[in-house]
Short mmCIF file of C-alpha atoms in Angstrom, two decimals:
data_model
loop_
_atom_site.label_atom_id
_atom_site.label_comp_id
_atom_site.label_asym_id
_atom_site.label_seq_id
_atom_site.Cartn_x
_atom_site.Cartn_y
_atom_site.Cartn_z
CA UNK A 257 106.47 88.17 112.95
CA UNK A 258 106.15 86.48 110.01
CA UNK A 259 105.26 82.84 109.18
CA UNK A 260 108.68 81.53 109.18
CA UNK A 261 109.40 82.80 112.59
CA UNK A 262 106.15 81.20 113.90
CA UNK A 263 107.25 78.04 112.57
CA UNK A 264 110.56 78.40 114.09
CA UNK A 265 108.68 78.84 117.64
CA UNK A 266 106.27 76.16 117.17
CA UNK A 267 108.71 73.48 115.90
CA UNK A 268 111.23 74.30 118.70
CA UNK A 269 108.33 73.76 121.23
CA UNK A 270 107.35 70.33 119.45
CA UNK A 271 111.36 69.39 119.59
CA UNK A 272 111.45 70.06 123.39
CA UNK A 273 108.25 68.28 124.04
CA UNK A 274 109.58 65.20 122.31
CA UNK A 275 112.65 65.28 124.66
CA UNK A 276 115.29 66.77 122.40
CA UNK A 277 118.05 69.21 123.32
CA UNK A 278 117.05 72.63 121.52
CA UNK A 279 118.75 75.94 121.21
CA UNK A 280 117.07 79.17 119.74
CA UNK A 281 119.46 81.50 118.10
CA UNK A 282 118.36 85.23 117.32
CA UNK A 283 120.02 87.88 115.60
CA UNK A 284 120.15 90.98 117.97
CA UNK A 285 122.64 93.35 116.33
CA UNK A 286 123.97 93.73 112.80
CA UNK A 287 126.70 96.09 111.31
CA UNK A 288 127.50 96.62 107.47
CA UNK A 289 125.70 94.42 104.81
CA UNK A 290 124.28 91.77 107.21
CA UNK A 291 121.94 89.21 105.47
CA UNK A 292 119.15 89.29 108.09
CA UNK A 293 117.76 91.94 110.33
CA UNK A 294 117.61 92.04 114.08
CA UNK A 295 115.01 89.49 115.05
CA UNK A 296 115.23 86.81 112.81
CA UNK A 297 115.85 83.74 114.49
CA UNK A 298 116.51 79.60 114.07
CA UNK A 299 116.03 76.82 116.35
CA UNK A 300 118.67 73.88 116.12
CA UNK A 301 118.42 70.66 117.42
CA UNK A 302 121.18 68.19 118.85
CA UNK A 303 121.35 66.29 116.00
CA UNK A 304 121.70 69.18 113.59
CA UNK A 305 118.22 69.52 112.29
CA UNK A 306 117.31 73.25 111.84
CA UNK A 307 114.31 75.38 111.15
CA UNK A 308 114.58 79.20 110.41
CA UNK A 309 117.48 81.31 109.19
CA UNK A 310 119.80 83.93 110.56
CA UNK A 311 121.95 84.36 107.51
CA UNK A 312 120.93 81.90 104.70
CA UNK A 313 124.48 80.99 104.59
CA UNK A 314 127.49 79.36 106.36
CA UNK A 315 126.59 80.71 109.84
CA UNK A 316 123.63 77.90 109.79
CA UNK A 317 126.19 75.27 108.98
CA UNK A 318 128.64 76.57 111.96
CA UNK A 319 125.48 76.36 114.34
CA UNK A 320 124.77 73.04 113.00
CA UNK A 321 128.12 71.74 113.83
CA UNK A 322 128.21 73.35 117.33
CA UNK A 323 124.82 71.61 118.10
CA UNK A 324 125.96 68.19 117.01
CA UNK A 325 129.17 68.42 118.94
CA UNK A 326 127.45 69.59 122.09
CA UNK A 327 129.35 73.06 122.00
CA UNK A 328 126.49 75.22 122.15
CA UNK A 329 126.49 76.52 125.96
CA UNK A 330 123.80 75.57 128.40
CA UNK A 331 122.92 79.38 129.30
CA UNK A 332 121.91 82.32 127.26
CA UNK A 333 125.06 83.27 125.28
CA UNK A 334 126.48 85.71 122.82
CA UNK A 335 127.70 84.81 119.38
CA UNK A 336 129.43 86.92 116.89
CA UNK A 337 130.28 86.39 113.54
CA UNK A 338 132.35 88.29 110.73
CA UNK A 339 134.47 90.63 112.85
CA UNK A 340 137.06 90.38 110.48
CA UNK A 341 136.95 90.26 106.40
CA UNK A 342 138.36 86.79 106.57
CA UNK A 343 135.60 85.71 108.99
CA UNK A 344 132.87 87.42 106.86
CA UNK A 345 134.03 85.57 103.73
CA UNK A 346 134.14 82.25 105.63
CA UNK A 347 130.78 82.62 106.72
CA UNK A 348 129.41 84.05 103.66
CA UNK A 349 128.81 87.45 104.86
CA UNK A 350 128.74 90.32 102.00
CA UNK A 351 130.93 93.41 102.37
CA UNK A 352 132.53 92.53 105.75
CA UNK A 353 129.23 92.49 107.45
CA UNK A 354 128.82 91.21 111.06
CA UNK A 355 126.38 89.64 113.10
CA UNK A 356 125.75 89.18 116.91
CA UNK A 357 123.33 86.47 117.92
CA UNK A 358 121.91 85.22 121.07
CA UNK A 359 122.04 81.62 121.83
CA UNK A 360 119.42 80.03 124.24
CA UNK A 361 118.92 76.74 125.35
CA UNK A 362 115.23 75.78 125.83
CA UNK A 363 115.02 73.73 128.82
CA UNK A 364 111.03 73.90 128.94
CA UNK A 365 108.15 75.21 126.89
CA UNK A 366 106.88 77.72 129.34
CA UNK A 367 107.64 80.88 127.64
CA UNK A 368 107.06 79.34 124.18
CA UNK A 369 103.59 78.45 125.37
CA UNK A 370 102.87 81.97 126.21
CA UNK A 371 104.22 83.68 123.27
CA UNK A 372 102.60 81.32 120.91
CA UNK A 373 98.92 81.94 122.98
CA UNK A 374 99.64 85.52 122.45
CA UNK A 375 100.22 85.37 118.82
CA UNK A 376 97.15 83.31 118.25
CA UNK A 377 95.29 85.93 119.94
CA UNK A 378 96.96 88.70 117.59
CA UNK A 379 98.75 89.98 120.56
CA UNK A 380 102.27 91.50 120.79
CA UNK A 381 104.41 90.36 123.53
CA UNK A 382 107.79 91.08 124.87
CA UNK A 383 110.56 88.71 126.25
CA UNK A 384 113.32 89.93 128.28
CA UNK A 385 116.61 88.10 128.97
CA UNK A 386 119.38 89.20 131.10
CA UNK A 387 122.51 87.35 130.05
CA UNK A 388 124.38 87.91 133.45
CA UNK A 389 122.04 86.42 135.75
CA UNK A 390 119.70 84.24 133.39
CA UNK A 391 116.32 86.18 134.51
CA UNK A 392 113.62 86.10 131.95
CA UNK A 393 110.26 88.19 132.04
CA UNK A 394 107.50 88.44 129.61
CA UNK A 395 104.98 91.48 129.30
CA UNK A 396 102.90 93.19 126.67
CA UNK A 397 104.52 94.94 123.71
CA UNK A 398 103.70 97.87 121.60
CA UNK A 399 103.90 98.64 118.01
CA UNK A 400 106.87 100.61 118.34
CA UNK A 401 108.87 97.99 120.46
CA UNK A 402 111.23 96.05 118.59
CA UNK A 403 114.28 93.78 119.28
CA UNK A 404 116.95 95.69 121.58
CA UNK A 405 120.37 94.47 123.02
CA UNK A 406 122.37 96.68 125.43
CA UNK A 407 125.20 94.28 125.89
CA UNK A 408 123.40 92.49 128.81
CA UNK A 409 119.76 92.67 128.42
CA UNK A 410 118.11 91.29 125.30
CA UNK A 411 114.52 92.08 124.14
CA UNK A 412 112.52 90.20 121.55
CA UNK A 413 109.32 91.15 120.39
CA UNK A 414 106.93 88.43 118.78
CA UNK A 415 103.30 88.74 117.34
CA UNK A 416 101.72 90.25 114.42
CA UNK A 417 103.61 93.58 113.94
CA UNK A 418 102.09 94.63 110.79
CA UNK A 419 98.52 94.17 109.33
CA UNK A 420 96.88 94.53 106.17
CA UNK A 421 92.89 94.89 105.50
CA UNK A 422 91.76 94.20 102.06
CA UNK A 423 88.33 95.54 100.98
CA UNK A 424 86.84 93.03 98.27
CA UNK A 425 87.23 89.35 97.84
CA UNK A 426 88.26 88.95 94.29
CA UNK A 427 91.35 87.69 92.49
CA UNK A 428 93.60 90.52 93.23
CA UNK A 429 92.73 90.27 96.90
CA UNK A 430 93.37 86.65 96.69
CA UNK A 431 96.84 87.14 95.12
CA UNK A 432 97.75 90.24 97.27
CA UNK A 433 96.78 88.25 100.52
CA UNK A 434 99.47 85.54 99.63
CA UNK A 435 101.87 88.00 98.74
CA UNK A 436 101.35 90.13 102.21
CA UNK A 437 101.24 87.05 104.36
CA UNK A 438 105.01 86.34 103.23
CA UNK A 439 105.90 89.96 104.11
CA UNK A 440 105.10 89.65 107.58
CA UNK A 441 101.38 91.16 107.36
CA UNK A 442 98.40 89.84 109.32
CA UNK A 443 95.99 89.62 106.33
CA UNK A 444 92.25 90.23 106.84
CA UNK A 445 89.87 90.53 103.63
CA UNK A 446 86.38 92.19 104.09
CA UNK A 447 83.73 91.74 101.98
CA UNK A 448 79.84 91.58 102.99
CA UNK A 449 78.63 90.53 99.39
CA UNK A 450 77.44 86.73 99.89
CA UNK A 451 78.10 85.93 96.43
CA UNK A 452 81.86 86.95 96.81
CA UNK A 453 82.52 85.44 99.96
CA UNK A 454 80.64 82.16 99.64
CA UNK A 455 83.46 80.86 97.40
CA UNK A 456 86.27 82.78 99.13
CA UNK A 457 89.31 80.49 99.88
CA UNK A 458 92.54 81.95 101.11
CA UNK A 459 94.46 80.26 103.76
CA UNK A 460 96.63 82.99 104.80
CA UNK A 461 93.63 85.58 105.29
CA UNK A 462 90.85 86.14 107.95
CA UNK A 463 87.46 86.78 106.18
CA UNK A 464 85.35 89.42 107.48
CA UNK A 465 81.80 89.84 106.29
CA UNK A 466 80.81 92.93 108.03
CA UNK A 467 80.32 96.16 106.31
CA UNK A 468 83.81 97.95 105.33
CA UNK A 469 83.49 101.14 107.30
CA UNK A 470 82.70 98.98 110.41
CA UNK A 471 85.26 96.42 109.59
CA UNK A 472 87.96 99.75 109.62
CA UNK A 473 86.65 100.59 113.26
CA UNK A 474 86.20 96.96 114.73
CA UNK A 475 89.68 95.65 113.89
CA UNK A 476 91.34 98.75 115.89
CA UNK A 477 93.34 100.33 113.01
CA UNK A 478 96.42 101.73 114.28
CA UNK A 479 99.71 103.06 112.74
CA UNK A 480 100.74 99.57 111.90
CA UNK A 481 97.79 99.03 109.79
CA UNK A 482 97.60 99.11 105.94
CA UNK A 483 94.26 99.13 104.05
CA UNK A 484 93.69 98.60 100.50
CA UNK A 485 90.18 98.83 98.65
CA UNK A 486 89.88 96.68 95.70
CA UNK A 487 86.33 96.03 94.78
CA UNK A 488 85.75 98.65 92.16
CA UNK A 489 82.42 99.30 93.91
CA UNK A 490 82.52 103.10 95.19
CA UNK A 491 79.38 101.92 97.48
CA UNK A 492 81.93 99.51 99.38
CA UNK A 493 85.34 101.07 98.55
CA UNK A 494 84.18 104.81 99.64
CA UNK A 495 82.80 103.49 102.80
CA UNK A 496 85.93 101.93 103.94
CA UNK A 497 88.12 105.14 102.71
CA UNK A 498 85.81 107.34 104.63
CA UNK A 499 86.93 105.70 108.11
CA UNK A 500 90.49 104.61 106.89
CA UNK A 501 91.41 108.14 105.81
CA UNK A 502 90.68 109.48 109.35
CA UNK A 503 92.43 106.48 111.20
CA UNK A 504 96.02 106.43 111.75
CA UNK A 505 96.73 103.56 109.35
CA UNK A 506 99.96 104.08 107.66
CA UNK A 507 98.78 103.29 104.25
CA UNK A 508 95.39 103.79 102.53
CA UNK A 509 95.25 103.01 98.87
CA UNK A 510 92.30 102.21 96.42
CA UNK A 511 92.22 100.51 93.07
CA UNK A 512 91.23 102.32 89.90
CA UNK A 513 92.21 104.69 86.95
CA UNK A 514 93.39 108.11 87.42
CA UNK A 515 90.08 109.49 86.21
CA UNK A 516 88.03 107.36 88.54
CA UNK A 517 90.68 108.38 91.51
CA UNK A 518 89.66 111.96 90.74
CA UNK A 519 85.97 111.26 90.86
CA UNK A 520 86.56 109.45 94.11
CA UNK A 521 88.51 112.46 95.72
CA UNK A 522 85.52 114.66 94.73
CA UNK A 523 82.95 112.40 96.31
CA UNK A 524 85.11 112.19 99.56
CA UNK A 525 85.19 115.99 99.68
CA UNK A 526 81.44 115.70 100.21
CA UNK A 527 81.83 114.29 103.47
CA UNK A 528 83.51 115.18 106.46
CA UNK A 529 87.07 114.72 105.30
CA UNK A 530 89.43 117.51 105.13
CA UNK A 531 91.78 117.87 102.30
CA UNK A 532 95.29 116.44 104.16
CA UNK A 533 92.93 113.50 104.78
CA UNK A 534 92.12 112.87 101.25
CA UNK A 535 95.64 113.63 100.33
CA UNK A 536 96.77 110.37 102.18
CA UNK A 537 94.98 108.46 99.50
CA UNK A 538 97.34 106.46 97.66
CA UNK A 539 95.29 106.00 94.04
CA UNK A 540 95.82 104.54 91.53
CA UNK A 541 97.36 102.13 94.03
CA UNK A 542 100.61 100.47 93.67
CA UNK A 543 104.09 101.18 91.94
CA UNK A 544 104.26 102.02 88.21
CA UNK A 545 104.89 98.66 86.90
CA UNK A 546 102.44 98.92 83.93
CA UNK A 547 100.49 96.09 85.70
CA UNK A 548 97.28 94.74 83.93
CA UNK A 549 96.48 91.42 85.61
CA UNK A 550 95.37 91.05 88.90
CA UNK A 551 98.46 89.09 89.91
CA UNK A 552 100.61 91.90 88.37
CA UNK A 553 98.33 94.52 90.27
CA UNK A 554 98.90 92.56 93.46
CA UNK A 555 102.56 92.53 92.99
CA UNK A 556 102.50 96.43 92.34
CA UNK A 557 100.51 96.91 95.34
CA UNK A 558 102.82 94.85 97.69
CA UNK A 559 105.95 96.64 96.19
CA UNK A 560 104.27 99.92 97.25
CA UNK A 561 103.45 98.51 100.82
CA UNK A 562 106.98 97.62 101.55
CA UNK A 563 108.17 101.01 100.05
CA UNK A 564 105.94 102.99 102.56
CA UNK A 565 106.68 100.63 105.30
CA UNK A 566 110.19 100.79 104.98
CA UNK A 567 110.56 104.67 104.60
CA UNK A 568 107.82 105.51 107.39
CA UNK A 569 109.28 108.86 108.75
CA UNK A 570 112.04 109.77 106.52
CA UNK A 571 109.63 111.65 103.77
CA UNK A 572 110.82 109.07 100.85
CA UNK A 573 107.41 107.43 100.56
CA UNK A 574 105.89 110.87 99.19
CA UNK A 575 108.35 110.49 96.11
CA UNK A 576 106.81 107.02 95.33
CA UNK A 577 105.57 106.63 91.76
CA UNK A 578 101.81 105.29 91.59
CA UNK A 579 100.68 102.57 89.50
CA UNK A 580 98.49 102.85 86.63
CA UNK A 581 95.99 100.35 86.98
CA UNK A 582 94.94 98.47 83.75
CA UNK A 583 91.10 98.57 84.90
CA UNK A 584 89.37 101.42 83.74
CA UNK A 585 86.13 101.29 85.43
#
């Protein structure tokens, strides 16, 4: 769940608490070149005020008009946009794309309170809605769970689905933390050096001051976690990598030139890592975009994170071109 979706749920809760009539609208299925993926959502108030997005186009305008006219149903209901090319053109859907949405009236804030509490505790939670009898339920969710709709039962998942642990509280980490937060990552930055973390200020990241190898273990690294080392201090970076490369993390990267990456791999072989574990290391980290400044390097790293995350399981990530980091130490 990204920051925008969290804003949708919180704003919807506040509107209901203030006595307004509110509907939450969620994308449940897409066909063709749909502009938003399943799980995208918005909240619309009875006066047409809206937060969030399901298309970024004219569908929002139609939902606003329906809300103002009192035409959104008082029970969970399906809405489909773009079945024909004429409708797709009318609602701004490219290439004949189609969106199926679920519109839900908010009569109270009970389920919103439960979901928001889970998000604050960094737990995934699943909500199930039966569109026939209106029954709803909430249960814990796993990393592999996602939005699902079979024509009757709608399942939505809320919470931090991806995490990024950055080793090193420096300029590159600061920019990367901001970018990653907009890409649906829960961001943590680890640096045990007091001279670095004392002046640290990144609103989108949780600061950890434990040793890096301890942090990798303490956060419960799983297959939805990425770990990037950017300190340029082998004593810190290598400590984190020793644990990260043994973990199920979907991405492990380290900043540094090709020459230094080769030296790092030689150091890692001195410990209890096997070759296939060392081969998981993305280094030099990031896509090859001739990055030089900390901000450019952060963009390159974020781009590679997107690539690897979006191609998990299809073998494409192995063909990703790494960056050549300008810093040569």
